[in-house]
Amino acid sequence: MNPPILKRWWQKLTRTRVGRSIFRVGLPGSNLERSQAMTSSFLLHIQPAKVHKHSLKAGYSLGLGLISLYLLFILIGTGVLLMFYYVPSTERAYNVMKDLQFVVSAGLLVRNMHRWAAHMMVLFVMLHLCRVFYTGAYKRPREFNWVIGVGLFLMTVGLSFTGYLLPWDQLAFWAITVGTNIAGYAPIIGPKIKFLLLGGNVVGQEALTRFYALHVIVLPTCTLLMVSIHLWRVRKDGGLSRPDEPSEAVEQIPLGQLPTNKSYGLMELARGTTPQVGKNPEDEVFSWPNLVFREILLFLLVTAVVLFLAIFWNAPLEQYANPIHPPNPAKAPWYFLGLQELVSYSAFWGGVVVPGLLVTALLVLPYIDRKRVGVGRWFARERVVANSIFTVCLLAAIVLTIIGTLFRGPNWGWVEPWQQPPAVVEGH
Amino acid sequence: MNHSSPNEPDDVSRRGFLQLTLGWLAGTFAIAASAAGAIRFMVPNVLFEPSQVFKAGRPDDFPDGSVTFLEDERVFLVRQGNTYRCLSAICTHLGCTVNRAGSGYHCPCHGSVFDEQGSVKGGPAPRALTWFQVTLSKDNRLLVDKGRTVAADKYLVLPTSA
């Protein structure tokens, strides 16, 4: 039987002189070439030539980290496109939004994709954090990678926060007013941070300029750097976390008595956690095609979902920013509504203390919960205490978010979503 | 360069000690100075913001017993008899504009409630609304200074004939 037509074309292309010079290995036919395909390509060499079977199990990782990464790619792509039109000016920014909607070819689609991918990224980074917790994947040697991951979560939230000032609509203006005022409640340095963020005392042109710089260059650069370190460490720690293998397979190899049938790099001998040390080769499969094709498939799926959302639902745009009248109720996006609900009890406790303690708890978690048990399994019984505490916090956050989203009406008063909200009476 | 003898690996020579100390000091200073300079660069020296002092109008523009919302300044001008006061409309919680509700004020963002004196009656607001100083300018206009706060019982009292 002849190979499919695309494969034949590809083979023909890689056999030409030019094709050979670019791709070198061509379509791998042997195991040697499968390794070479990974190591000889700049884009693929970031990944190992062989990957543990456990890392490929969709039911273990759910692909949440990869999905977050792909959403970041989509956000960078659409974000750069938006930059070709956007002007960070309080007078022009809102008009650019209208131009994107009504004048620019595919402008609405690009803005919608950027908005929905941003929402999805916040969601999937949160889910990824939950997955890593429930599988105990933050334990030795991955403690510091968890810390970087928490940093990436904060970066994601910071990117979305700085992003929504940019349209200069009502949501933008009042979300930034409320957000920077929360920062102002931080002890001692709070008012100074607020002044620095806004570049003054009021939300105006200076604030827009600063948030623009943060959104398009400072935070994305930091995020990409941290993502690189995050992925590098996953690779150096031997792929995704997995249950410890039976100890009989682990055989300490004394230095200088290396078996001759396998070549070891210095790096791989430096520590005992790398993929090559003391492990059955049968547990590994070639990254080409097992890993690469799964990744491509997942990327297509994520892109399709974002496109679907962007085609059928428009990104909201409220009225032009009005510093006199906040909308009533003035609501942040869903991922900040739990925080807004907390803040409606006390700005200091809800806006500074509780989030500060939660982030601190996440950062120090791997150094407190040090026992290496239940790694690599969902909801391991040995981790019932840690899992319970985490679940309680998670449920509290979900309940607060639901209350803030559905049960709060004008003046942040209690409403029941199945009832008509009371008419707002405003008088001066 | 390492001048310590092989028998005493922890021994540091005078030259080595000076090199280490000065090197680390210089490095630390360079980084700290750059960081301090960058942060100072971020602090604007000139603010192009509206003046804190504004003229609200003639005293007679405000009827007796009225509470007038001045949109552009986000303040309420309160007249009772021949006394004048000016109340900030910026909620002390997180900076939204409060609305007049009954004789008091309501914040739409997180539900803070203030009475007519600006005192907190409910919700998350930590402090009462701010009262600003009101004076009379030479051309007989009410002059409000949002940079100067006064107690709730401070009034500008004008002669009734004004």
mmCIF file of N, CA and C in Angstrom, chain B residues 42-95:
data_model
loop_
_atom_site.group_PDB
_atom_site.id
_atom_site.type_symbol
_atom_site.label_atom_id
_atom_site.label_comp_id
_atom_site.label_asym_id
_atom_site.label_seq_id
_atom_site.Cartn_x
_atom_site.Cartn_y
_atom_site.Cartn_z
ATOM 1 N N MET B 42 10.778 56.251 38.067
ATOM 2 C CA MET B 42 9.342 55.970 37.916
ATOM 3 C C MET B 42 8.471 56.987 38.642
ATOM 4 N N VAL B 43 9.037 57.743 39.575
ATOM 5 C CA VAL B 43 8.229 58.691 40.344
ATOM 6 C C VAL B 43 8.181 60.012 39.583
ATOM 7 N N PRO B 44 6.993 60.402 39.098
ATOM 8 C CA PRO B 44 6.928 61.637 38.304
ATOM 9 C C PRO B 44 7.194 62.873 39.174
ATOM 10 N N ASN B 45 7.897 63.846 38.614
ATOM 11 C CA ASN B 45 8.187 65.074 39.357
ATOM 12 C C ASN B 45 7.150 66.154 39.097
ATOM 13 N N VAL B 46 6.467 66.042 37.952
ATOM 14 C CA VAL B 46 5.414 67.012 37.638
ATOM 15 C C VAL B 46 4.147 66.230 37.342
ATOM 16 N N LEU B 47 3.036 66.630 37.948
ATOM 17 C CA LEU B 47 1.766 65.961 37.688
ATOM 18 C C LEU B 47 0.863 66.895 36.896
ATOM 19 N N PHE B 48 0.347 66.409 35.795
ATOM 20 C CA PHE B 48 -0.566 67.222 34.990
ATOM 21 C C PHE B 48 -1.995 66.856 35.375
ATOM 22 N N GLU B 49 -2.334 67.149 36.614
ATOM 23 C CA GLU B 49 -3.656 66.798 37.113
ATOM 24 C C GLU B 49 -4.434 68.071 37.396
ATOM 25 N N PRO B 50 -5.778 67.990 37.417
ATOM 26 C CA PRO B 50 -6.579 69.190 37.670
ATOM 27 C C PRO B 50 -6.240 69.790 39.032
ATOM 28 N N SER B 51 -6.387 71.104 39.148
ATOM 29 C CA SER B 51 -6.065 71.774 40.410
ATOM 30 C C SER B 51 -6.983 71.292 41.516
ATOM 31 N N GLN B 52 -6.453 71.236 42.716
ATOM 32 C CA GLN B 52 -7.233 70.817 43.865
ATOM 33 C C GLN B 52 -8.171 71.933 44.319
ATOM 34 N N VAL B 53 -7.861 73.170 43.918
ATOM 35 C CA VAL B 53 -8.667 74.318 44.332
ATOM 36 C C VAL B 53 -9.576 74.711 43.172
ATOM 37 N N PHE B 54 -10.863 74.883 43.435
ATOM 38 C CA PHE B 54 -11.760 75.306 42.356
ATOM 39 C C PHE B 54 -12.844 76.223 42.905
ATOM 40 N N LYS B 55 -13.392 77.019 41.981
ATOM 41 C CA LYS B 55 -14.495 77.905 42.345
ATOM 42 C C LYS B 55 -15.803 77.204 42.046
ATOM 43 N N ALA B 56 -16.657 77.096 43.055
ATOM 44 C CA ALA B 56 -17.904 76.358 42.889
ATOM 45 C C ALA B 56 -19.027 77.242 42.352
ATOM 46 N N GLY B 57 -18.883 78.554 42.435
ATOM 47 C CA GLY B 57 -19.945 79.435 41.951
ATOM 48 C C GLY B 57 -20.331 80.427 43.032
ATOM 49 N N ARG B 58 -21.372 81.251 42.727
ATOM 50 C CA ARG B 58 -21.846 82.219 43.718
ATOM 51 C C ARG B 58 -22.570 81.491 44.842
ATOM 52 N N PRO B 59 -22.534 82.025 46.040
ATOM 53 C CA PRO B 59 -23.256 81.393 47.157
ATOM 54 C C PRO B 59 -24.740 81.253 46.853
ATOM 55 N N ASP B 60 -25.320 82.210 46.129
ATOM 56 C CA ASP B 60 -26.762 82.170 45.882
ATOM 57 C C ASP B 60 -27.152 81.185 44.787
ATOM 58 N N ASP B 61 -26.113 80.619 44.092
ATOM 59 C CA ASP B 61 -26.434 79.595 43.099
ATOM 60 C C ASP B 61 -26.991 78.342 43.753
ATOM 61 N N PHE B 62 -26.761 78.202 45.054
ATOM 62 C CA PHE B 62 -27.182 76.997 45.754
ATOM 63 C C PHE B 62 -28.327 77.347 46.688
ATOM 64 N N PRO B 63 -29.534 76.801 46.415
ATOM 65 C CA PRO B 63 -30.694 77.145 47.238
ATOM 66 C C PRO B 63 -30.508 76.674 48.681
ATOM 67 N N ASP B 64 -31.195 77.318 49.564
ATOM 68 C CA ASP B 64 -31.125 76.956 50.973
ATOM 69 C C ASP B 64 -31.596 75.511 51.166
ATOM 70 N N GLY B 65 -30.828 74.766 51.957
ATOM 71 C CA GLY B 65 -31.203 73.378 52.242
ATOM 72 C C GLY B 65 -30.869 72.400 51.136
ATOM 73 N N SER B 66 -30.058 72.833 50.169
ATOM 74 C CA SER B 66 -29.797 71.956 49.017
ATOM 75 C C SER B 66 -28.485 71.185 49.194
ATOM 76 N N VAL B 67 -28.421 70.032 48.531
ATOM 77 C CA VAL B 67 -27.181 69.266 48.400
ATOM 78 C C VAL B 67 -26.949 69.104 46.904
ATOM 79 N N THR B 68 -25.922 69.770 46.379
ATOM 80 C CA THR B 68 -25.704 69.786 44.937
ATOM 81 C C THR B 68 -24.473 68.954 44.587
ATOM 82 N N PHE B 69 -24.635 68.042 43.631
ATOM 83 C CA PHE B 69 -23.503 67.232 43.183
ATOM 84 C C PHE B 69 -22.773 67.976 42.072
ATOM 85 N N LEU B 70 -21.490 68.281 42.286
ATOM 86 C CA LEU B 70 -20.686 68.930 41.246
ATOM 87 C C LEU B 70 -19.898 67.838 40.527
ATOM 88 N N GLU B 71 -20.380 67.445 39.335
ATOM 89 C CA GLU B 71 -19.864 66.254 38.654
ATOM 90 C C GLU B 71 -18.360 66.282 38.446
ATOM 91 N N ASP B 72 -17.894 67.386 37.826
ATOM 92 C CA ASP B 72 -16.491 67.409 37.417
ATOM 93 C C ASP B 72 -15.544 67.329 38.602
ATOM 94 N N GLU B 73 -16.008 67.794 39.759
ATOM 95 C CA GLU B 73 -15.122 67.803 40.929
ATOM 96 C C GLU B 73 -15.376 66.627 41.854
ATOM 97 N N ARG B 74 -16.453 65.874 41.596
ATOM 98 C CA ARG B 74 -16.847 64.733 42.435
ATOM 99 C C ARG B 74 -16.989 65.152 43.902
ATOM 100 N N VAL B 75 -17.764 66.235 44.134
ATOM 101 C CA VAL B 75 -18.054 66.673 45.498
ATOM 102 C C VAL B 75 -19.540 67.027 45.589
ATOM 103 N N PHE B 76 -20.047 67.057 46.826
ATOM 104 C CA PHE B 76 -21.385 67.568 47.094
ATOM 105 C C PHE B 76 -21.228 68.909 47.789
ATOM 106 N N LEU B 77 -21.963 69.940 47.310
ATOM 107 C CA LEU B 77 -21.962 71.217 48.000
ATOM 108 C C LEU B 77 -23.242 71.328 48.815
ATOM 109 N N VAL B 78 -23.082 71.515 50.113
ATOM 110 C CA VAL B 78 -24.212 71.477 51.043
ATOM 111 C C VAL B 78 -24.455 72.885 51.574
ATOM 112 N N ARG B 79 -25.682 73.390 51.394
ATOM 113 C CA ARG B 79 -26.027 74.684 51.989
ATOM 114 C C ARG B 79 -27.164 74.500 52.976
ATOM 115 N N GLN B 80 -26.969 75.037 54.170
ATOM 116 C CA GLN B 80 -28.052 75.048 55.158
ATOM 117 C C GLN B 80 -28.109 76.452 55.722
ATOM 118 N N GLY B 81 -29.193 77.168 55.454
ATOM 119 C CA GLY B 81 -29.265 78.565 55.877
ATOM 120 C C GLY B 81 -28.165 79.344 55.182
ATOM 121 N N ASN B 82 -27.353 80.044 55.971
ATOM 122 C CA ASN B 82 -26.248 80.771 55.356
ATOM 123 C C ASN B 82 -24.910 80.083 55.632
ATOM 124 N N THR B 83 -24.968 78.745 55.861
ATOM 125 C CA THR B 83 -23.717 77.994 56.047
ATOM 126 C C THR B 83 -23.460 77.118 54.830
ATOM 127 N N TYR B 84 -22.165 76.981 54.501
ATOM 128 C CA TYR B 84 -21.780 76.210 53.319
ATOM 129 C C TYR B 84 -20.733 75.183 53.711
ATOM 130 N N ARG B 85 -20.902 73.962 53.167
ATOM 131 C CA ARG B 85 -19.904 72.922 53.393
ATOM 132 C C ARG B 85 -19.696 72.156 52.086
ATOM 133 N N CYS B 86 -18.600 71.415 51.989
ATOM 134 C CA CYS B 86 -18.334 70.652 50.773
ATOM 135 C C CYS B 86 -17.880 69.250 51.158
ATOM 136 N N LEU B 87 -18.607 68.225 50.647
ATOM 137 C CA LEU B 87 -18.358 66.824 51.010
ATOM 138 C C LEU B 87 -17.797 66.071 49.805
ATOM 139 N N SER B 88 -16.740 65.318 50.037
ATOM 140 C CA SER B 88 -16.161 64.499 48.961
ATOM 141 C C SER B 88 -17.142 63.392 48.577
ATOM 142 N N ALA B 89 -17.269 63.125 47.265
ATOM 143 C CA ALA B 89 -18.146 62.044 46.802
ATOM 144 C C ALA B 89 -17.346 60.771 46.544
ATOM 145 N N ILE B 90 -16.060 60.784 46.916
ATOM 146 C CA ILE B 90 -15.217 59.603 46.672
ATOM 147 C C ILE B 90 -15.271 58.701 47.893
ATOM 148 N N CYS B 91 -15.754 57.483 47.672
ATOM 149 C CA CYS B 91 -15.902 56.532 48.763
ATOM 150 C C CYS B 91 -14.532 56.237 49.368
ATOM 151 N N THR B 92 -14.478 56.202 50.706
ATOM 152 C CA THR B 92 -13.195 55.962 51.385
ATOM 153 C C THR B 92 -12.786 54.497 51.321
ATOM 154 N N HIS B 93 -13.674 53.644 50.801
ATOM 155 C CA HIS B 93 -13.342 52.223 50.710
ATOM 156 C C HIS B 93 -12.382 51.983 49.548
ATOM 157 N N LEU B 94 -12.894 52.080 48.307
ATOM 158 C CA LEU B 94 -12.017 51.824 47.166
ATOM 159 C C LEU B 94 -12.202 52.838 46.044
ATOM 160 N N GLY B 95 -12.672 54.034 46.374
ATOM 161 C CA GLY B 95 -12.589 55.125 45.413
ATOM 162 C C GLY B 95 -13.702 55.254 44.398
#
